[in-house]
Short mmCIF file of C-alpha atoms in Angstrom, two decimals:
data_model
loop_
_atom_site.label_atom_id
_atom_site.label_comp_id
_atom_site.label_asym_id
_atom_site.label_seq_id
_atom_site.Cartn_x
_atom_site.Cartn_y
_atom_site.Cartn_z
CA MET A 1 0.26 25.78 29.79
CA VAL A 2 1.09 28.41 27.36
CA MET A 3 4.33 27.31 25.91
CA GLY A 4 3.27 23.89 25.91
CA ARG A 5 0.04 24.91 24.11
CA ARG A 6 2.76 26.45 21.64
CA ILE A 7 4.69 23.79 21.30
CA CYS A 8 2.09 21.29 20.63
CA SER A 9 0.11 23.82 18.73
CA GLU A 10 -1.98 22.20 15.60
CA ARG A 11 -0.19 24.11 12.92
CA ASN A 12 2.81 22.44 13.81
CA ILE A 13 1.61 19.18 14.10
CA LEU A 14 0.08 19.72 10.42
CA ILE A 15 3.73 20.48 9.71
CA CYS A 16 5.74 17.18 10.67
CA LEU A 17 2.02 14.91 9.18
CA TYR A 18 2.83 16.86 5.62
CA LEU A 19 6.51 16.31 6.08
CA THR A 20 5.15 12.50 7.13
CA ILE A 21 3.04 12.01 4.02
CA PHE A 22 5.93 13.52 1.30
CA LEU A 23 9.13 11.07 3.00
CA LEU A 24 6.46 7.85 2.90
CA PRO A 25 7.59 6.85 -0.85
CA LEU A 26 11.32 8.10 -0.19
CA SER A 27 12.88 6.77 1.99
CA SER A 28 11.76 3.75 4.13
CA TRP A 29 13.50 5.10 7.61
CA LEU A 30 14.07 9.61 7.14
CA PHE A 31 9.67 9.54 7.79
CA TYR A 32 9.80 8.42 11.30
CA PHE A 33 12.22 11.48 12.14
CA VAL A 34 8.86 13.69 11.70
CA LEU A 35 6.07 10.87 12.02
CA VAL A 36 7.53 9.92 16.04
CA PRO A 37 7.29 13.85 17.05
CA ALA A 38 3.36 14.21 15.42
CA ALA A 39 2.79 11.48 17.56
CA LEU A 40 4.60 13.18 20.36
CA LEU A 41 3.36 16.45 19.33
CA SER A 42 -0.52 15.38 19.16
CA MET A 43 -0.33 13.27 22.25
CA GLY A 44 0.28 17.03 23.76
CA ASP A 45 -2.78 19.03 22.00
CA ILE A 46 -4.65 15.68 22.69
CA PHE A 47 -4.41 16.05 26.81
CA LEU A 48 -3.95 20.24 26.70
CA THR A 49 -7.18 20.93 24.54
CA LYS A 50 -9.36 17.81 25.31
CA ARG A 51 -9.64 17.40 21.07
CA LYS A 52 -12.18 14.49 20.18
CA VAL A 53 -9.34 11.26 18.56
CA ASN A 54 -10.89 9.88 15.32
CA TYR A 55 -9.78 5.74 15.63
CA GLY A 56 -11.63 5.23 12.67
CA GLY A 57 -15.38 4.55 14.18
CA LYS A 58 -16.94 0.93 14.32
CA TRP A 59 -14.34 -0.12 12.37
CA GLY A 60 -11.41 0.82 14.37
CA TRP A 61 -12.18 -1.66 17.07
CA PHE A 62 -11.58 -4.71 14.62
CA GLY A 63 -8.23 -2.17 14.03
CA GLY A 64 -7.27 -2.01 17.72
CA CYS A 65 -7.99 -5.77 18.31
CA PHE A 66 -5.28 -6.70 15.34
CA LEU A 67 -2.73 -4.19 16.89
CA ILE A 68 -3.38 -6.60 20.49
CA CYS A 69 -3.42 -9.70 18.53
CA SER A 70 0.25 -8.86 16.60
CA PHE A 71 1.54 -7.60 19.99
CA LEU A 72 1.00 -11.01 21.61
CA SER A 73 2.39 -12.88 18.61
CA VAL A 74 5.79 -11.87 19.79
CA PHE A 75 5.75 -13.88 23.23
CA ASP A 76 5.60 -16.91 20.01
CA ALA A 77 8.20 -15.81 18.32
CA PRO A 78 11.61 -16.95 17.43
CA ASP A 79 13.30 -14.25 17.77
CA LYS A 80 11.29 -12.37 20.57
CA PHE A 81 13.74 -9.07 20.12
CA PHE A 82 13.75 -9.09 16.75
CA SER A 83 9.73 -9.27 16.56
CA ILE A 84 9.13 -6.84 19.21
CA PHE A 85 11.29 -3.81 17.27
CA ASN A 86 9.55 -4.54 13.93
CA TRP A 87 5.70 -3.83 15.92
CA CYS A 88 6.65 -0.91 16.99
CA PHE A 89 8.43 0.42 13.89
CA LEU A 90 5.55 -1.59 11.61
CA PRO A 91 2.26 -2.06 12.57
CA LEU A 92 2.10 0.35 16.16
CA ALA A 93 3.54 3.24 13.15
CA TYR A 94 0.41 2.57 11.07
CA ALA A 95 -1.65 2.80 13.81
CA PHE A 96 -0.37 6.32 14.81
CA LEU A 97 -0.05 7.68 10.90
CA TYR A 98 -4.09 6.49 10.66
CA VAL A 99 -5.35 7.63 13.85
CA LEU A 100 -3.12 11.57 13.17
CA VAL A 101 -4.62 11.48 9.68
CA SER A 102 -8.11 10.67 10.37
CA THR A 103 -7.74 13.03 13.02
CA TYR A 104 -6.22 15.92 11.94
CA LEU A 105 -6.62 15.50 8.37
CA ALA A 106 -10.29 15.35 8.63
CA GLU A 107 -11.17 19.54 6.92
CA LYS A 108 -11.56 19.75 3.33
CA LYS A 109 -8.62 22.37 3.27
CA GLU A 110 -6.26 19.63 5.01
CA LYS A 111 -7.13 16.87 2.71
CA LYS A 112 -6.90 19.19 -0.54
CA LYS A 113 -3.46 20.03 1.04
CA ALA A 114 -2.50 16.36 1.82
CA LEU A 115 -3.48 14.97 -1.97
CA PHE A 116 -0.99 18.05 -3.18
CA VAL A 117 1.94 16.88 -1.00
CA PHE A 118 0.45 13.23 -2.52
CA PHE A 119 1.49 13.86 -5.56
CA ALA A 120 4.23 16.48 -4.93
CA SER A 121 6.47 13.12 -3.30
CA ALA A 122 5.36 11.06 -6.44
CA VAL A 123 6.82 13.85 -8.82
CA CYS A 124 9.79 12.92 -7.11
CA VAL A 125 9.82 8.82 -7.36
CA VAL A 126 8.64 8.97 -10.38
CA ILE A 127 11.52 11.51 -11.79
CA TRP A 128 13.37 9.59 -10.27
CA GLY A 129 12.40 6.24 -11.63
CA PHE A 130 13.22 7.33 -14.70
CA ILE A 131 16.48 8.32 -14.08
CA GLN A 132 17.39 4.90 -12.54
CA TYR A 133 15.20 3.48 -15.65
CA ALA A 134 17.69 5.16 -18.05
CA ASP A 135 21.19 4.11 -16.49
CA ALA A 136 20.99 0.52 -18.05
CA GLY A 137 24.20 -0.52 -16.18
CA CYS A 138 22.72 0.55 -12.51
CA MET A 139 19.40 -1.03 -13.65
CA ALA A 140 20.77 -4.02 -14.24
CA ARG A 141 22.67 -4.14 -11.31
CA GLY A 142 20.33 -3.73 -8.92
CA LEU A 143 17.75 -6.33 -10.69
CA ASP A 144 20.82 -8.44 -10.34
CA ALA A 145 21.16 -8.26 -6.97
CA GLY A 146 16.75 -8.22 -6.26
CA GLY A 147 16.53 -11.43 -8.82
CA TRP A 148 13.84 -9.51 -10.20
CA VAL A 149 14.38 -10.79 -13.43
CA ASP A 150 14.34 -14.34 -15.43
CA PRO A 151 16.57 -14.57 -18.24
CA GLU A 152 15.74 -17.94 -18.98
CA ARG A 153 11.75 -17.31 -19.50
CA PHE A 154 12.49 -13.02 -20.71
CA PRO A 155 15.97 -13.66 -22.01
CA LEU A 156 14.85 -9.84 -23.20
CA LEU A 157 13.86 -8.04 -20.10
CA LYS A 158 17.10 -6.27 -18.52
CA ARG A 159 15.09 -3.75 -17.03
CA ARG A 160 12.46 -2.78 -14.23
CA MET A 161 11.98 0.44 -13.03
CA PHE A 162 11.58 0.35 -8.86
CA SER A 163 12.69 3.95 -8.19
CA THR A 164 12.95 4.53 -4.36
CA LEU A 165 10.85 1.92 -3.15
CA GLU A 166 13.12 -0.92 -4.41
CA ASN A 167 11.76 -3.71 -5.57
CA PRO A 168 9.44 -3.63 -8.79
CA ASN A 169 6.38 -4.87 -7.28
CA LEU A 170 6.51 -2.81 -3.80
CA PHE A 171 6.85 0.04 -6.87
CA GLY A 172 3.74 -1.29 -8.43
CA ALA A 173 1.39 -0.98 -5.43
CA TYR A 174 2.51 2.16 -4.94
CA LEU A 175 2.02 3.67 -7.76
CA LEU A 176 -1.48 1.66 -8.23
CA MET A 177 -2.04 3.57 -4.76
CA LEU A 178 -1.77 6.67 -6.44
CA ILE A 179 -3.90 5.70 -9.21
CA SER A 180 -6.76 5.18 -7.23
CA VAL A 181 -6.58 7.96 -5.44
CA PHE A 182 -6.68 10.43 -8.12
CA ALA A 183 -8.06 8.83 -10.78
CA PRO A 184 -11.74 9.82 -9.35
CA PHE A 185 -10.20 13.43 -9.07
CA ALA A 186 -9.10 13.75 -12.67
CA LEU A 187 -12.73 12.86 -13.46
CA GLY A 188 -14.22 15.09 -11.45
CA GLU A 189 -11.99 17.95 -11.78
CA ARG A 190 -14.33 20.96 -13.78
CA ASN A 191 -11.25 23.30 -14.10
CA ASN A 192 -10.17 22.27 -17.67
CA LYS A 193 -5.97 22.81 -16.79
CA ARG A 194 -6.54 21.29 -13.56
CA LYS A 195 -7.82 18.15 -15.51
CA ILE A 196 -5.34 18.02 -18.26
CA LEU A 197 -2.46 18.01 -15.60
CA LEU A 198 -3.54 14.70 -13.48
CA ALA A 199 -4.85 13.18 -16.52
CA VAL A 200 -0.97 13.69 -17.43
CA PHE A 201 -0.44 12.70 -14.31
CA LEU A 202 -1.70 9.05 -14.35
CA PHE A 203 -0.52 8.77 -18.05
CA VAL A 204 3.16 9.18 -16.25
CA LEU A 205 1.87 6.46 -13.95
CA SER A 206 0.59 4.41 -15.82
CA VAL A 207 3.50 4.12 -18.04
CA CYS A 208 5.50 3.71 -15.14
CA MET A 209 3.21 0.88 -14.29
CA ALA A 210 3.78 -1.04 -17.75
CA LEU A 211 7.95 -0.40 -17.23
CA THR A 212 7.75 -2.20 -13.34
CA TYR A 213 6.70 -5.24 -14.96
CA SER A 214 4.41 -6.09 -12.15
CA ARG A 215 1.90 -8.54 -14.16
CA GLY A 216 0.37 -8.55 -10.42
CA ALA A 217 0.29 -4.90 -10.29
CA TRP A 218 -1.69 -4.65 -13.55
CA LEU A 219 -4.22 -7.49 -13.02
CA SER A 220 -4.72 -4.55 -9.89
CA LEU A 221 -4.65 -2.01 -12.36
CA ALA A 222 -7.08 -3.64 -14.27
CA GLY A 223 -9.25 -4.27 -11.32
CA ILE A 224 -8.86 -0.11 -10.98
CA VAL A 225 -10.56 -0.32 -14.39
CA LEU A 226 -13.48 -2.25 -13.76
CA GLY A 227 -14.08 -0.66 -10.41
CA LEU A 228 -14.67 2.31 -12.32
CA ALA A 229 -17.20 0.72 -14.37
CA VAL A 230 -18.79 -0.38 -12.30
CA PHE A 231 -19.14 2.48 -9.97
CA TYR A 232 -18.79 5.27 -12.04
CA ASP A 233 -19.25 4.73 -15.97
CA LYS A 234 -20.19 1.40 -17.08
CA ARG A 235 -18.08 2.88 -20.69
CA PHE A 236 -14.38 2.18 -18.74
CA GLY A 237 -15.52 -1.67 -19.32
CA LEU A 238 -14.90 -0.63 -23.05
CA VAL A 239 -10.86 -0.14 -22.24
CA PHE A 240 -10.81 -4.09 -21.59
CA LEU A 241 -11.78 -4.30 -25.19
CA ALA A 242 -8.66 -3.26 -25.85
CA VAL A 243 -6.16 -5.80 -23.97
CA PRO A 244 -6.77 -8.65 -26.53
CA LEU A 245 -6.09 -6.36 -29.58
CA ILE A 246 -2.74 -5.02 -28.17
CA LEU A 247 -1.62 -8.42 -27.03
CA PHE A 248 -2.49 -9.76 -30.68
CA PHE A 249 -0.64 -6.70 -32.23
CA TYR A 250 2.22 -5.94 -30.14
CA HIS A 251 4.68 -9.34 -29.36
CA GLY A 252 6.77 -7.05 -26.72
CA GLN A 253 7.82 -7.90 -22.91
CA VAL A 254 4.92 -6.51 -21.47
CA ALA A 255 2.92 -8.84 -23.70
CA GLU A 256 4.91 -11.58 -22.97
CA ARG A 257 4.98 -11.00 -19.39
CA PHE A 258 1.36 -10.51 -19.37
CA ILE A 259 0.41 -14.17 -21.04
CA SER A 260 2.97 -16.09 -19.15
CA LEU A 261 1.02 -15.16 -16.15
CA PHE A 262 -1.53 -17.96 -17.88
CA SER A 263 1.09 -20.22 -19.17
CA GLY A 264 2.09 -21.46 -16.32
CA GLU A 265 6.14 -22.21 -16.90
CA ASP A 266 7.09 -18.97 -14.84
CA THR A 267 9.70 -19.68 -12.30
CA SER A 268 8.16 -16.98 -9.43
CA LEU A 269 4.69 -19.02 -10.29
CA SER A 270 5.96 -21.45 -9.18
CA LEU A 271 7.77 -20.10 -5.88
CA ARG A 272 4.57 -18.92 -4.92
CA LEU A 273 2.88 -22.18 -5.22
CA ALA A 274 5.09 -23.45 -2.93
CA LEU A 275 5.72 -20.75 -0.96
CA TRP A 276 1.92 -21.11 -0.36
CA GLU A 277 2.02 -24.76 0.19
CA SER A 278 4.67 -24.34 3.36
CA THR A 279 2.85 -20.97 4.73
CA ILE A 280 -0.69 -23.20 4.55
CA ALA A 281 1.79 -25.73 7.14
CA MET A 282 2.96 -22.95 8.80
CA ILE A 283 -0.49 -21.69 10.04
CA GLU A 284 -2.01 -25.36 11.11
CA GLU A 285 0.96 -25.71 13.70
CA HIS A 286 0.58 -22.01 14.89
CA PRO A 287 -3.45 -21.53 14.42
CA LEU A 288 -3.53 -18.99 17.58
CA LEU A 289 -0.59 -16.93 17.84
CA GLY A 290 0.95 -17.15 14.58
CA VAL A 291 5.43 -17.10 14.26
CA GLY A 292 5.55 -14.34 15.77
CA TRP A 293 5.12 -10.71 13.88
CA GLY A 294 7.57 -10.32 11.42
CA ASN A 295 9.36 -13.85 11.63
CA TYR A 296 8.08 -15.19 9.04
CA TRP A 297 11.18 -15.49 7.63
CA LEU A 298 12.84 -17.19 10.90
CA ALA A 299 10.06 -19.51 11.07
CA TYR A 300 9.92 -20.62 7.05
CA PRO A 301 13.57 -22.44 6.95
CA GLU A 302 12.05 -25.60 9.05
CA TYR A 303 8.59 -25.41 6.55
CA ASN A 304 10.79 -25.17 3.60
CA PHE A 305 10.08 -27.73 1.16
CA PHE A 306 10.96 -25.93 -2.84
CA ILE A 307 14.13 -24.49 -1.91
CA GLU A 308 17.43 -25.96 -1.83
CA ASP A 309 19.56 -22.76 -1.85
CA ALA A 310 19.84 -22.06 2.13
CA ASP A 311 20.95 -18.79 1.71
CA VAL A 312 18.13 -17.62 -0.01
CA VAL A 313 16.27 -15.78 2.75
CA ILE A 314 12.31 -16.16 1.81
CA PHE A 315 10.86 -12.57 3.76
CA HIS A 316 6.67 -12.91 3.16
CA ALA A 317 4.72 -15.32 2.17
CA HIS A 318 3.72 -13.66 -1.60
CA ASP A 319 0.31 -13.32 -0.84
CA MET A 320 -1.44 -11.05 1.97
CA TYR A 321 -4.15 -13.42 2.85
CA LEU A 322 -1.76 -16.42 3.95
CA HIS A 323 1.21 -13.86 5.16
CA ILE A 324 -1.10 -11.76 8.41
CA PRO A 325 -2.25 -14.85 9.93
CA THR A 326 0.49 -16.92 9.20
CA GLU A 327 2.40 -13.94 11.69
CA VAL A 328 -0.69 -13.02 14.05
CA GLY A 329 -2.51 -16.44 14.29
CA ILE A 330 -5.87 -16.77 12.84
CA PRO A 331 -8.03 -14.79 15.26
CA GLY A 332 -5.37 -11.00 14.38
CA GLY A 333 -5.83 -12.50 10.62
CA ILE A 334 -9.66 -12.20 10.76
CA PHE A 335 -9.05 -9.10 12.59
CA TYR A 336 -6.68 -7.46 10.17
CA PHE A 337 -9.00 -8.63 7.14
CA LEU A 338 -12.60 -6.59 8.87
CA PHE A 339 -10.77 -3.43 9.72
CA PHE A 340 -9.15 -4.06 5.23
CA PHE A 341 -12.27 -4.78 3.63
CA GLY A 342 -14.11 -2.12 6.39
CA GLN A 343 -12.60 0.80 4.84
CA GLY A 344 -13.80 -0.36 1.86
CA VAL A 345 -17.57 -0.45 3.27
CA VAL A 346 -17.14 3.34 4.96
CA SER A 347 -15.66 4.89 1.18
CA TRP A 348 -18.85 2.55 -0.33
CA ARG A 349 -21.40 4.49 2.22
CA ILE A 350 -19.37 8.22 1.46
CA TRP A 351 -19.68 7.14 -2.19
CA ARG A 352 -23.25 6.73 -1.86
CA ARG A 353 -24.46 9.80 0.75
CA GLY A 354 -21.56 11.76 0.25
CA LYS A 355 -21.70 14.92 -2.56
CA GLY A 356 -18.73 16.90 -4.05
CA THR A 357 -15.50 16.11 -2.62
CA MET A 358 -16.58 13.52 0.09
CA LYS A 359 -18.40 11.96 -2.78
CA LEU A 360 -14.65 11.68 -4.79
CA PHE A 361 -13.49 10.49 -1.49
CA GLY A 362 -15.35 7.99 -1.46
CA LEU A 363 -15.10 6.69 -4.79
CA SER A 364 -11.05 6.40 -3.90
CA GLY A 365 -10.73 4.47 -0.86
CA MET A 366 -13.27 1.74 -2.58
CA LEU A 367 -10.39 1.83 -5.44
CA LEU A 368 -7.84 1.89 -3.46
CA VAL A 369 -9.10 -0.95 -1.57
CA LEU A 370 -9.92 -2.86 -4.00
CA SER A 371 -6.42 -2.53 -6.04
CA ALA A 372 -4.74 -3.47 -2.56
CA ALA A 373 -7.06 -6.61 -2.40
CA ILE A 374 -6.44 -7.68 -5.73
CA ASP A 375 -2.60 -7.49 -5.79
CA GLY A 376 -2.99 -9.79 -2.76
CA ILE A 377 -3.23 -11.94 -4.40
CA GLY A 378 -0.17 -12.70 -5.71
CA ASP A 379 2.07 -11.01 -3.68
CA TYR A 380 2.04 -8.68 0.19
CA ALA A 381 3.74 -5.67 -1.19
CA LEU A 382 2.19 -4.39 2.76
CA PHE A 383 5.09 -5.96 3.92
CA SER A 384 7.20 -2.77 2.85
CA CYS A 385 7.07 -0.17 5.38
CA PRO A 386 6.52 2.63 3.29
CA VAL A 387 3.75 1.21 1.05
CA SER A 388 2.26 0.00 4.01
CA CYS A 389 2.06 2.97 5.49
CA CYS A 390 1.39 4.92 1.89
CA PHE A 391 -1.94 2.84 2.34
CA TRP A 392 -3.06 3.41 5.43
CA ALA A 393 -2.34 7.43 5.14
CA LEU A 394 -4.43 7.02 2.17
CA SER A 395 -7.16 5.19 3.40
CA ALA A 396 -7.66 7.45 6.55
CA LEU A 397 -7.13 10.49 4.48
CA CYS A 398 -10.79 8.89 2.52
CA VAL A 399 -12.69 7.40 5.12
CA SER A 400 -12.10 10.54 7.02
CA GLU A 401 -15.12 12.12 5.02
CA GLU A 402 -17.19 10.22 6.55
CA ARG A 403 -17.44 11.58 10.02
CA ARG A 404 -18.10 14.67 8.56
CA GLY A 405 -20.75 14.45 6.19
CA ALA A 406 -22.24 10.84 5.45
CA ALA A 407 -22.32 9.78 9.03
CA GLY A 408 -24.37 13.16 9.77
#
């Protein structure tokens, strides 16, 4: 019994959890080697110490129902083995990570350490991103392989930063999460040295965001600024006055990419419209259980109305609001979005009732959900396990404050 307590100690669990957080954006699989031990040790700790587990409060029920619906969708999947395998490594991993963070990172001290780990990991990701971006040959090969540039529409766009996330849009979504969480702490920081450090950090993240050339991420960044104007300081609204001035005087590829959002001439926009048409047809024919978790790419060829090349694999619908109900059915989709937006509701309550650090976490949580919700309109970055795990870990870190402060 004593040996069991030592092995399953809170200290060992926290070490595994911090390592998981650090490795999340650095590798799409390496973090599992510390997440699994963290989950197993926590089970032993809960059994031996009768520790109270935080499942996310009343909103956790919606997350649990989604987990059940996504599991049941496996039985209607074209490839059941792949579906259950994918379910174990995505939704089940989300659930364990969310509960672990909510349960073991509830104290202010642990939360600050977790933010520092996210910060340190982001520094590594950003450094690698600049190294990749400087290597024009490597970047060009990677972009051509992924099809992330449109030479006919943007002949001068040869490079897009993607760092360890392997895709510019995924990297953009990851940067959005970091900006959402750290911006309130930069604004609320009273120590001048730390404030300057956070300001520089956010500036570098913004530069990386521009170099991803991810238009959906840019719009989501505008959503973050709007959120700050509404909930923090109205003067942030003045930032939008600079946009038309930049577009008028600057005619580089950033401006070209942004303006193309409203031109209707871009191939990626046409592709999305076609994908959405096919996805709606999939939902109509599989409304209850969907096509099976992780099986969108297998079901899509039967509903392909646009892409002539049969070798092109479409892994997701490029729209979060369509993709989720397509794979798990309409009931599962409803539970998912109730839990997803519930994180924003809880964060708003923490922002309204909290003080100090707790209040900042509440604002971070709101911006996190807001940016992901906007980005999800034209893409589905949470399809990526590292990105989705980062989102749910950060979300749990923000809303778990309610249990010790706002809710009390």
